[in-house]
Amino acid sequence: MSNLGFGIDIGGSGIKGAVVDLDSGDFVSERIKILTPKPATPQAVAAVVAEIVSQAQWEGPVGITVPSVVIDQIALTAANIDSSWVGVDCAELFGRVLGREVYVLNDADAAGIAEVAYGDEQARSGATILLTFGTGIGSALMVNGVLYPNSELGHMIIDGQEAEAFASSAAKDREELRYKEWAKRVDKVLHELERLLNPQAFIVGGGISRKAEKWVPRLTVKAPVYPARLRNRAGIVGAAWAAAHGVRP
Ligand code: BGC
C-alpha cells in the first residue's frame, strides 16, 4: 500500500486527521480527533494540527481544510472560528509548525473534491451543488466534476436570515428540532438554490448525512438529492487528495 496521503479537517468542534488510501478514498489509520481549542485562534489550532501529524507519525505533505474562504492560501472569512483567522496566510502558518508542504482549502470544497474523486457519478457529471451540514452550512459548486471554489451558499439570505443560522445541524441541535421540522428548513434552502441555480443534483454531507434516511426523503426539490457517499469523511479525504495532487483551489 504505497499510494497514501494525509488530510486534516478543522471543524467548529473537533480537529480530525487520518491517513488516506488514495486509490480507494478509505481511511488506512484510525482517525485521530482532538477537540477544537477555545478560542480557536490560528496558533492554538496550528498546535493541534502539529500534534495530530506527530501522533500519526506522518512524514509527507499534508492537506488541511478550514471553514473559511481561502484564496491564494489566505483565509478571508471566519464565520464559525475565531475572527483572528481573517487575513492569515495558512500555508505559512501550518508550513512553519509542520516544516513541510501544506495545501489549505475550504472544508466544503474539500468534500466536493472527495465526492468527485471517490463518490457517486452525480458529482462528476452536470451541474451539482454539494452542501455540508454541521456548525455552519458549507457549499461546493461543481460542473462536470470541476470545482468552482469558495462558494458560500450557507450565507444566502432567506426571509432575512442566513441559511446556516436556521438550517445548519447546529441550529437543529440548538433549537431541539425533530428531523421533520428541520427537514422543512433544509427544503426551503434547497428550493431557493434551485430557483436561482437550477442544479441537476444536490449532494448533502456532514455528520448528519449518516442519518440521511430520516430527512432526505422529506425534501421536495425537483433535482435528486443524494447523501454524500463519503459521509463526514469527505473533508479529510478531499484534503489528502488535494495535497497528493498539489491542488490549492
Ligand atoms: C463558512 C464556510 C464553511 C462552512 C462549513 C460556513 O460558516 O463560511 O466557509 O465551508 O461554514 O464549515
PDB file of C-alpha atoms and ligand atoms in Angstrom:
ATOM      1  CA  MET A   1       0.000   0.000   0.000  1.00  0.00           C
ATOM      2  CA  SER A   2       2.034   2.956  -1.196  1.00  0.00           C
ATOM      3  CA  ASN A   3      -0.444   5.485  -2.545  1.00  0.00           C
ATOM      4  CA  LEU A   4      -1.183   7.205   0.749  1.00  0.00           C
ATOM      5  CA  GLY A   5      -1.999  10.775   1.756  1.00  0.00           C
ATOM      6  CA  PHE A   6      -2.823  12.670   4.910  1.00  0.00           C
ATOM      7  CA  GLY A   7      -5.717  15.034   5.480  1.00  0.00           C
ATOM      8  CA  ILE A   8      -6.823  17.189   8.400  1.00  0.00           C
ATOM      9  CA  ASP A   9     -10.283  18.698   8.770  1.00  0.00           C
ATOM     10  CA  ILE A  10     -10.583  21.697  11.080  1.00  0.00           C
ATOM     11  CA  GLY A  11     -14.141  21.976  12.351  1.00  0.00           C
ATOM     12  CA  GLY A  12     -16.021  24.029  14.914  1.00  0.00           C
ATOM     13  CA  SER A  13     -15.987  21.228  17.499  1.00  0.00           C
ATOM     14  CA  GLY A  14     -13.168  18.872  16.514  1.00  0.00           C
ATOM     15  CA  ILE A  15      -9.939  18.744  14.502  1.00  0.00           C
ATOM     16  CA  LYS A  16      -9.624  15.376  12.778  1.00  0.00           C
ATOM     17  CA  GLY A  17      -6.895  13.740  10.747  1.00  0.00           C
ATOM     18  CA  ALA A  18      -6.233  10.385   9.096  1.00  0.00           C
ATOM     19  CA  VAL A  19      -4.010   8.587   6.640  1.00  0.00           C
ATOM     20  CA  VAL A  20      -5.991   8.045   3.443  1.00  0.00           C
ATOM     21  CA  ASP A  21      -5.615   5.328   0.808  1.00  0.00           C
ATOM     22  CA  LEU A  22      -5.673   7.499  -2.316  1.00  0.00           C
ATOM     23  CA  ASP A  23      -6.722   4.605  -4.551  1.00  0.00           C
ATOM     24  CA  SER A  24      -9.949   3.882  -2.677  1.00  0.00           C
ATOM     25  CA  GLY A  25     -10.569   7.013  -0.583  1.00  0.00           C
ATOM     26  CA  ASP A  26     -10.723   4.897   2.587  1.00  0.00           C
ATOM     27  CA  PHE A  27      -9.007   5.670   5.876  1.00  0.00           C
ATOM     28  CA  VAL A  28      -5.965   3.500   6.465  1.00  0.00           C
ATOM     29  CA  SER A  29      -5.183   4.538  10.007  1.00  0.00           C
ATOM     30  CA  GLU A  30      -7.650   5.192  12.762  1.00  0.00           C
ATOM     31  CA  ARG A  31      -8.948   8.754  12.644  1.00  0.00           C
ATOM     32  CA  ILE A  32      -7.309  10.996  15.248  1.00  0.00           C
ATOM     33  CA  LYS A  33      -9.606  13.595  16.783  1.00  0.00           C
ATOM     34  CA  ILE A  34      -8.718  16.404  19.172  1.00  0.00           C
ATOM     35  CA  LEU A  35     -11.279  18.920  20.406  1.00  0.00           C
ATOM     36  CA  THR A  36     -11.012  22.337  18.783  1.00  0.00           C
ATOM     37  CA  PRO A  37      -9.277  24.673  21.257  1.00  0.00           C
ATOM     38  CA  LYS A  38     -11.273  27.575  22.621  1.00  0.00           C
ATOM     39  CA  PRO A  39     -10.698  30.210  21.467  1.00  0.00           C
ATOM     40  CA  ALA A  40      -9.783  28.613  18.132  1.00  0.00           C
ATOM     41  CA  THR A  41      -7.009  31.075  17.313  1.00  0.00           C
ATOM     42  CA  PRO A  42      -4.614  30.283  14.429  1.00  0.00           C
ATOM     43  CA  GLN A  43      -1.749  29.497  16.850  1.00  0.00           C
ATOM     44  CA  ALA A  44      -3.855  27.214  19.075  1.00  0.00           C
ATOM     45  CA  VAL A  45      -5.282  25.360  16.057  1.00  0.00           C
ATOM     46  CA  ALA A  46      -1.834  25.027  14.433  1.00  0.00           C
ATOM     47  CA  ALA A  47      -0.509  23.423  17.630  1.00  0.00           C
ATOM     48  CA  VAL A  48      -3.312  20.825  17.498  1.00  0.00           C
ATOM     49  CA  VAL A  49      -2.624  20.172  13.797  1.00  0.00           C
ATOM     50  CA  ALA A  50       1.053  19.551  14.626  1.00  0.00           C
ATOM     51  CA  GLU A  51       0.025  17.185  17.433  1.00  0.00           C
ATOM     52  CA  ILE A  52      -2.208  15.151  15.093  1.00  0.00           C
ATOM     53  CA  VAL A  53       0.527  14.827  12.444  1.00  0.00           C
ATOM     54  CA  SER A  54       3.032  13.781  15.096  1.00  0.00           C
ATOM     55  CA  GLN A  55       0.626  11.213  16.650  1.00  0.00           C
ATOM     56  CA  ALA A  56       0.059   9.750  13.184  1.00  0.00           C
ATOM     57  CA  GLN A  57       3.835   9.711  12.537  1.00  0.00           C
ATOM     58  CA  TRP A  58       3.109  11.039   9.057  1.00  0.00           C
ATOM     59  CA  GLU A  59       6.107  12.359   7.118  1.00  0.00           C
ATOM     60  CA  GLY A  60       4.711  13.602   3.792  1.00  0.00           C
ATOM     61  CA  PRO A  61       2.736  16.631   2.612  1.00  0.00           C
ATOM     62  CA  VAL A  62      -0.472  17.467   4.465  1.00  0.00           C
ATOM     63  CA  GLY A  63      -3.825  18.732   3.194  1.00  0.00           C
ATOM     64  CA  ILE A  64      -5.765  20.886   5.644  1.00  0.00           C
ATOM     65  CA  THR A  65      -9.314  22.190   5.489  1.00  0.00           C
ATOM     66  CA  VAL A  66     -10.523  25.339   7.208  1.00  0.00           C
ATOM     67  CA  PRO A  67     -14.103  26.637   7.496  1.00  0.00           C
ATOM     68  CA  SER A  68     -13.163  29.810   5.610  1.00  0.00           C
ATOM     69  CA  VAL A  69     -12.898  31.242   2.143  1.00  0.00           C
ATOM     70  CA  VAL A  70      -9.269  30.541   1.137  1.00  0.00           C
ATOM     71  CA  ILE A  71      -7.743  32.408  -1.789  1.00  0.00           C
ATOM     72  CA  ASP A  72      -4.018  32.075  -2.521  1.00  0.00           C
ATOM     73  CA  GLN A  73      -3.800  30.232   0.839  1.00  0.00           C
ATOM     74  CA  ILE A  74      -5.041  33.305   2.751  1.00  0.00           C
ATOM     75  CA  ALA A  75      -8.139  32.850   4.948  1.00  0.00           C
ATOM     76  CA  LEU A  76     -10.540  35.633   4.055  1.00  0.00           C
ATOM     77  CA  THR A  77     -13.527  34.848   6.283  1.00  0.00           C
ATOM     78  CA  ALA A  78     -14.129  33.359   9.738  1.00  0.00           C
ATOM     79  CA  ALA A  79     -17.817  32.612  10.269  1.00  0.00           C
ATOM     80  CA  ASN A  80     -17.518  29.767  12.772  1.00  0.00           C
ATOM     81  CA  ILE A  81     -13.949  30.109  14.006  1.00  0.00           C
ATOM     82  CA  ASP A  82     -12.057  32.857  15.796  1.00  0.00           C
ATOM     83  CA  SER A  83     -12.169  36.157  13.911  1.00  0.00           C
ATOM     84  CA  SER A  84      -8.362  36.415  14.111  1.00  0.00           C
ATOM     85  CA  TRP A  85      -8.200  33.953  11.163  1.00  0.00           C
ATOM     86  CA  VAL A  86      -9.137  36.689   8.703  1.00  0.00           C
ATOM     87  CA  GLY A  87      -6.023  37.593   6.714  1.00  0.00           C
ATOM     88  CA  VAL A  88      -3.933  34.655   7.978  1.00  0.00           C
ATOM     89  CA  ASP A  89      -1.540  33.074   5.476  1.00  0.00           C
ATOM     90  CA  CYS A  90      -2.496  29.455   6.192  1.00  0.00           C
ATOM     91  CA  ALA A  91       0.305  27.915   4.120  1.00  0.00           C
ATOM     92  CA  GLU A  92       2.837  29.949   6.066  1.00  0.00           C
ATOM     93  CA  LEU A  93       1.241  29.187   9.466  1.00  0.00           C
ATOM     94  CA  PHE A  94       0.897  25.415   9.028  1.00  0.00           C
ATOM     95  CA  GLY A  95       4.071  25.141   6.928  1.00  0.00           C
ATOM     96  CA  ARG A  96       6.002  26.684   9.816  1.00  0.00           C
ATOM     97  CA  VAL A  97       4.663  24.323  12.523  1.00  0.00           C
ATOM     98  CA  LEU A  98       4.843  21.226  10.328  1.00  0.00           C
ATOM     99  CA  GLY A  99       8.059  22.019   8.443  1.00  0.00           C
ATOM    100  CA  ARG A 100       6.761  20.745   5.098  1.00  0.00           C
ATOM    101  CA  GLU A 101       4.457  21.458   2.152  1.00  0.00           C
ATOM    102  CA  VAL A 102       0.854  22.076   3.139  1.00  0.00           C
ATOM    103  CA  TYR A 103      -2.246  22.505   0.997  1.00  0.00           C
ATOM    104  CA  VAL A 104      -5.044  24.507   2.604  1.00  0.00           C
ATOM    105  CA  LEU A 105      -8.574  24.686   1.277  1.00  0.00           C
ATOM    106  CA  ASN A 106     -12.171  25.360   2.318  1.00  0.00           C
ATOM    107  CA  ASP A 107     -13.774  22.378   4.099  1.00  0.00           C
ATOM    108  CA  ALA A 108     -16.812  22.076   1.820  1.00  0.00           C
ATOM    109  CA  ASP A 109     -14.631  22.411  -1.296  1.00  0.00           C
ATOM    110  CA  ALA A 110     -12.522  19.529   0.050  1.00  0.00           C
ATOM    111  CA  ALA A 111     -15.711  17.480   0.489  1.00  0.00           C
ATOM    112  CA  GLY A 112     -16.664  18.270  -3.113  1.00  0.00           C
ATOM    113  CA  ILE A 113     -13.250  17.190  -4.369  1.00  0.00           C
ATOM    114  CA  ALA A 114     -13.547  13.913  -2.436  1.00  0.00           C
ATOM    115  CA  GLU A 115     -17.023  13.161  -3.780  1.00  0.00           C
ATOM    116  CA  VAL A 116     -15.772  13.764  -7.315  1.00  0.00           C
ATOM    117  CA  ALA A 117     -12.747  11.515  -6.797  1.00  0.00           C
ATOM    118  CA  TYR A 118     -14.386   8.667  -4.854  1.00  0.00           C
ATOM    119  CA  GLY A 119     -18.116   9.286  -4.540  1.00  0.00           C
ATOM    120  CA  ASP A 120     -21.069   8.982  -6.843  1.00  0.00           C
ATOM    121  CA  GLU A 121     -21.345   9.538 -10.565  1.00  0.00           C
ATOM    122  CA  GLN A 122     -23.593  12.570  -9.799  1.00  0.00           C
ATOM    123  CA  ALA A 123     -20.623  14.553  -8.516  1.00  0.00           C
ATOM    124  CA  ARG A 124     -18.801  14.016 -11.816  1.00  0.00           C
ATOM    125  CA  SER A 125     -21.494  14.896 -14.310  1.00  0.00           C
ATOM    126  CA  GLY A 126     -23.521  18.026 -14.900  1.00  0.00           C
ATOM    127  CA  ALA A 127     -24.121  20.893 -12.503  1.00  0.00           C
ATOM    128  CA  THR A 128     -24.053  19.716  -8.896  1.00  0.00           C
ATOM    129  CA  ILE A 129     -24.334  21.524  -5.573  1.00  0.00           C
ATOM    130  CA  LEU A 130     -22.882  19.824  -2.509  1.00  0.00           C
ATOM    131  CA  LEU A 131     -23.915  21.157   0.891  1.00  0.00           C
ATOM    132  CA  THR A 132     -22.354  20.124   4.195  1.00  0.00           C
ATOM    133  CA  PHE A 133     -24.441  20.472   7.345  1.00  0.00           C
ATOM    134  CA  GLY A 134     -22.546  20.993  10.591  1.00  0.00           C
ATOM    135  CA  THR A 135     -21.783  24.025  12.748  1.00  0.00           C
ATOM    136  CA  GLY A 136     -22.477  26.047   9.589  1.00  0.00           C
ATOM    137  CA  ILE A 137     -23.562  25.122   6.061  1.00  0.00           C
ATOM    138  CA  GLY A 138     -20.703  24.725   3.606  1.00  0.00           C
ATOM    139  CA  SER A 139     -21.091  24.526  -0.166  1.00  0.00           C
ATOM    140  CA  ALA A 140     -19.195  23.230  -3.169  1.00  0.00           C
ATOM    141  CA  LEU A 141     -20.320  24.021  -6.722  1.00  0.00           C
ATOM    142  CA  MET A 142     -19.231  21.571  -9.388  1.00  0.00           C
ATOM    143  CA  VAL A 143     -19.671  21.384 -13.133  1.00  0.00           C
ATOM    144  CA  ASN A 144     -18.722  18.043 -14.677  1.00  0.00           C
ATOM    145  CA  GLY A 145     -16.540  17.390 -11.653  1.00  0.00           C
ATOM    146  CA  VAL A 146     -14.696  20.710 -11.861  1.00  0.00           C
ATOM    147  CA  LEU A 147     -14.928  22.793  -8.707  1.00  0.00           C
ATOM    148  CA  TYR A 148     -15.888  26.469  -8.616  1.00  0.00           C
ATOM    149  CA  PRO A 149     -14.093  27.209  -5.326  1.00  0.00           C
ATOM    150  CA  ASN A 150     -15.118  29.300  -2.346  1.00  0.00           C
ATOM    151  CA  SER A 151     -18.862  29.457  -2.873  1.00  0.00           C
ATOM    152  CA  GLU A 152     -20.589  30.413   0.393  1.00  0.00           C
ATOM    153  CA  LEU A 153     -24.190  29.373  -0.191  1.00  0.00           C
ATOM    154  CA  GLY A 154     -24.760  28.748   3.516  1.00  0.00           C
ATOM    155  CA  HIS A 155     -24.721  32.515   3.918  1.00  0.00           C
ATOM    156  CA  MET A 156     -27.518  33.086   1.420  1.00  0.00           C
ATOM    157  CA  ILE A 157     -30.194  35.286   2.992  1.00  0.00           C
ATOM    158  CA  ILE A 158     -33.657  33.728   3.091  1.00  0.00           C
ATOM    159  CA  ASP A 159     -36.511  35.570   4.831  1.00  0.00           C
ATOM    160  CA  GLY A 160     -33.991  37.960   6.383  1.00  0.00           C
ATOM    161  CA  GLN A 161     -31.791  35.237   7.868  1.00  0.00           C
ATOM    162  CA  GLU A 162     -28.640  33.461   6.743  1.00  0.00           C
ATOM    163  CA  ALA A 163     -29.426  29.882   5.685  1.00  0.00           C
ATOM    164  CA  GLU A 164     -26.929  28.407   8.156  1.00  0.00           C
ATOM    165  CA  ALA A 165     -28.486  30.351  11.040  1.00  0.00           C
ATOM    166  CA  PHE A 166     -31.715  28.330  10.768  1.00  0.00           C
ATOM    167  CA  ALA A 167     -30.870  25.194   8.754  1.00  0.00           C
ATOM    168  CA  SER A 168     -27.415  24.003   9.902  1.00  0.00           C
ATOM    169  CA  SER A 169     -27.286  20.876  12.016  1.00  0.00           C
ATOM    170  CA  ALA A 170     -26.125  23.125  14.884  1.00  0.00           C
ATOM    171  CA  ALA A 171     -29.446  25.011  14.541  1.00  0.00           C
ATOM    172  CA  LYS A 172     -31.291  21.670  14.744  1.00  0.00           C
ATOM    173  CA  ASP A 173     -29.460  20.822  17.983  1.00  0.00           C
ATOM    174  CA  ARG A 174     -29.748  24.303  19.449  1.00  0.00           C
ATOM    175  CA  GLU A 175     -33.488  24.515  18.873  1.00  0.00           C
ATOM    176  CA  GLU A 176     -34.024  20.803  19.603  1.00  0.00           C
ATOM    177  CA  LEU A 177     -35.848  20.330  16.297  1.00  0.00           C
ATOM    178  CA  ARG A 178     -37.105  16.944  15.170  1.00  0.00           C
ATOM    179  CA  TYR A 179     -35.901  15.711  11.773  1.00  0.00           C
ATOM    180  CA  LYS A 180     -39.297  16.517  10.265  1.00  0.00           C
ATOM    181  CA  GLU A 181     -39.155  20.166  11.387  1.00  0.00           C
ATOM    182  CA  TRP A 182     -35.526  20.603  10.441  1.00  0.00           C
ATOM    183  CA  ALA A 183     -36.037  18.967   7.017  1.00  0.00           C
ATOM    184  CA  LYS A 184     -38.605  21.671   6.215  1.00  0.00           C
ATOM    185  CA  ARG A 185     -35.929  24.295   6.808  1.00  0.00           C
ATOM    186  CA  VAL A 186     -33.366  22.460   4.674  1.00  0.00           C
ATOM    187  CA  ASP A 187     -36.031  22.107   1.982  1.00  0.00           C
ATOM    188  CA  LYS A 188     -36.543  25.863   1.995  1.00  0.00           C
ATOM    189  CA  VAL A 189     -32.821  26.401   1.400  1.00  0.00           C
ATOM    190  CA  LEU A 190     -32.738  23.844  -1.426  1.00  0.00           C
ATOM    191  CA  HIS A 191     -35.780  25.404  -3.107  1.00  0.00           C
ATOM    192  CA  GLU A 192     -34.134  28.812  -3.045  1.00  0.00           C
ATOM    193  CA  LEU A 193     -30.953  27.360  -4.534  1.00  0.00           C
ATOM    194  CA  GLU A 194     -32.970  25.537  -7.169  1.00  0.00           C
ATOM    195  CA  ARG A 195     -34.852  28.713  -8.057  1.00  0.00           C
ATOM    196  CA  LEU A 196     -31.594  30.589  -8.630  1.00  0.00           C
ATOM    197  CA  LEU A 197     -29.065  27.995  -9.800  1.00  0.00           C
ATOM    198  CA  ASN A 198     -31.025  25.014 -11.204  1.00  0.00           C
ATOM    199  CA  PRO A 199     -28.522  22.266 -10.405  1.00  0.00           C
ATOM    200  CA  GLN A 200     -29.037  18.772 -11.830  1.00  0.00           C
ATOM    201  CA  ALA A 201     -28.334  17.204  -8.449  1.00  0.00           C
ATOM    202  CA  PHE A 202     -27.765  18.075  -4.813  1.00  0.00           C
ATOM    203  CA  ILE A 203     -25.381  16.116  -2.606  1.00  0.00           C
ATOM    204  CA  VAL A 204     -25.808  16.509   1.156  1.00  0.00           C
ATOM    205  CA  GLY A 205     -22.971  15.801   3.561  1.00  0.00           C
ATOM    206  CA  GLY A 206     -21.737  16.463   7.071  1.00  0.00           C
ATOM    207  CA  GLY A 207     -22.181  14.240  10.127  1.00  0.00           C
ATOM    208  CA  ILE A 208     -25.971  14.409   9.853  1.00  0.00           C
ATOM    209  CA  SER A 209     -25.853  12.716   6.430  1.00  0.00           C
ATOM    210  CA  ARG A 210     -25.245   9.461   8.351  1.00  0.00           C
ATOM    211  CA  LYS A 211     -28.947   9.698   9.301  1.00  0.00           C
ATOM    212  CA  ALA A 212     -29.963  10.642   5.738  1.00  0.00           C
ATOM    213  CA  GLU A 213     -32.947   8.268   5.740  1.00  0.00           C
ATOM    214  CA  LYS A 214     -34.583  10.416   8.429  1.00  0.00           C
ATOM    215  CA  TRP A 215     -34.658  13.633   6.428  1.00  0.00           C
ATOM    216  CA  VAL A 216     -33.578  13.314   2.786  1.00  0.00           C
ATOM    217  CA  PRO A 217     -36.848  11.572   1.741  1.00  0.00           C
ATOM    218  CA  ARG A 218     -38.754  14.614   3.071  1.00  0.00           C
ATOM    219  CA  LEU A 219     -37.094  17.053   0.645  1.00  0.00           C
ATOM    220  CA  THR A 220     -39.275  18.200  -2.240  1.00  0.00           C
ATOM    221  CA  VAL A 221     -36.977  19.896  -4.767  1.00  0.00           C
ATOM    222  CA  LYS A 222     -37.115  18.751  -8.402  1.00  0.00           C
ATOM    223  CA  ALA A 223     -33.445  17.787  -8.564  1.00  0.00           C
ATOM    224  CA  PRO A 224     -32.495  14.496  -6.924  1.00  0.00           C
ATOM    225  CA  VAL A 225     -30.811  14.769  -3.514  1.00  0.00           C
ATOM    226  CA  TYR A 226     -28.087  12.220  -2.761  1.00  0.00           C
ATOM    227  CA  PRO A 227     -26.415  11.695   0.608  1.00  0.00           C
ATOM    228  CA  ALA A 228     -22.653  12.195   0.283  1.00  0.00           C
ATOM    229  CA  ARG A 229     -21.056   8.781  -0.235  1.00  0.00           C
ATOM    230  CA  LEU A 230     -18.120   9.645   1.989  1.00  0.00           C
ATOM    231  CA  ARG A 231     -20.393  10.952   4.752  1.00  0.00           C
ATOM    232  CA  ASN A 232     -18.313  13.066   7.144  1.00  0.00           C
ATOM    233  CA  ARG A 233     -15.024  11.528   5.957  1.00  0.00           C
ATOM    234  CA  ALA A 234     -15.131  13.753   2.885  1.00  0.00           C
ATOM    235  CA  GLY A 235     -13.208  16.718   4.326  1.00  0.00           C
ATOM    236  CA  ILE A 236     -10.199  14.635   5.376  1.00  0.00           C
ATOM    237  CA  VAL A 237     -10.204  12.603   2.162  1.00  0.00           C
ATOM    238  CA  GLY A 238     -10.502  15.705  -0.043  1.00  0.00           C
ATOM    239  CA  ALA A 239      -7.686  17.407   1.854  1.00  0.00           C
ATOM    240  CA  ALA A 240      -5.427  14.363   1.444  1.00  0.00           C
ATOM    241  CA  TRP A 241      -6.284  14.210  -2.274  1.00  0.00           C
ATOM    242  CA  ALA A 242      -5.523  17.931  -2.740  1.00  0.00           C
ATOM    243  CA  ALA A 243      -2.131  17.547  -1.052  1.00  0.00           C
ATOM    244  CA  ALA A 244      -1.232  14.470  -3.091  1.00  0.00           C
ATOM    245  CA  HIS A 245      -2.206  16.193  -6.351  1.00  0.00           C
ATOM    246  CA  GLY A 246      -0.647  19.554  -5.496  1.00  0.00           C
ATOM    247  CA  VAL A 247      -4.037  21.291  -5.652  1.00  0.00           C
ATOM    248  CA  ARG A 248      -4.626  24.639  -3.958  1.00  0.00           C
ATOM    249  CA  PRO A 249      -8.043  25.663  -5.331  1.00  0.00           C
TER     250      PRO A 249
HETATM  251  C1  BGC B   1     -18.254  29.030   6.351  1.00  0.00           C
HETATM  252  C2  BGC B   1     -17.826  28.181   5.175  1.00  0.00           C
HETATM  253  C3  BGC B   1     -17.697  26.742   5.611  1.00  0.00           C
HETATM  254  C4  BGC B   1     -18.973  26.280   6.292  1.00  0.00           C
HETATM  255  C5  BGC B   1     -18.858  24.876   6.826  1.00  0.00           C
HETATM  256  C6  BGC B   1     -19.520  28.474   6.945  1.00  0.00           C
HETATM  257  O1  BGC B   1     -19.924  29.239   8.022  1.00  0.00           O
HETATM  258  O2  BGC B   1     -18.492  30.371   5.941  1.00  0.00           O
HETATM  259  O3  BGC B   1     -16.618  28.651   4.640  1.00  0.00           O
HETATM  260  O4  BGC B   1     -17.446  25.940   4.485  1.00  0.00           O
HETATM  261  O5  BGC B   1     -19.308  27.129   7.358  1.00  0.00           O
HETATM  262  O6  BGC B   1     -17.872  24.753   7.796  1.00  0.00           O
END
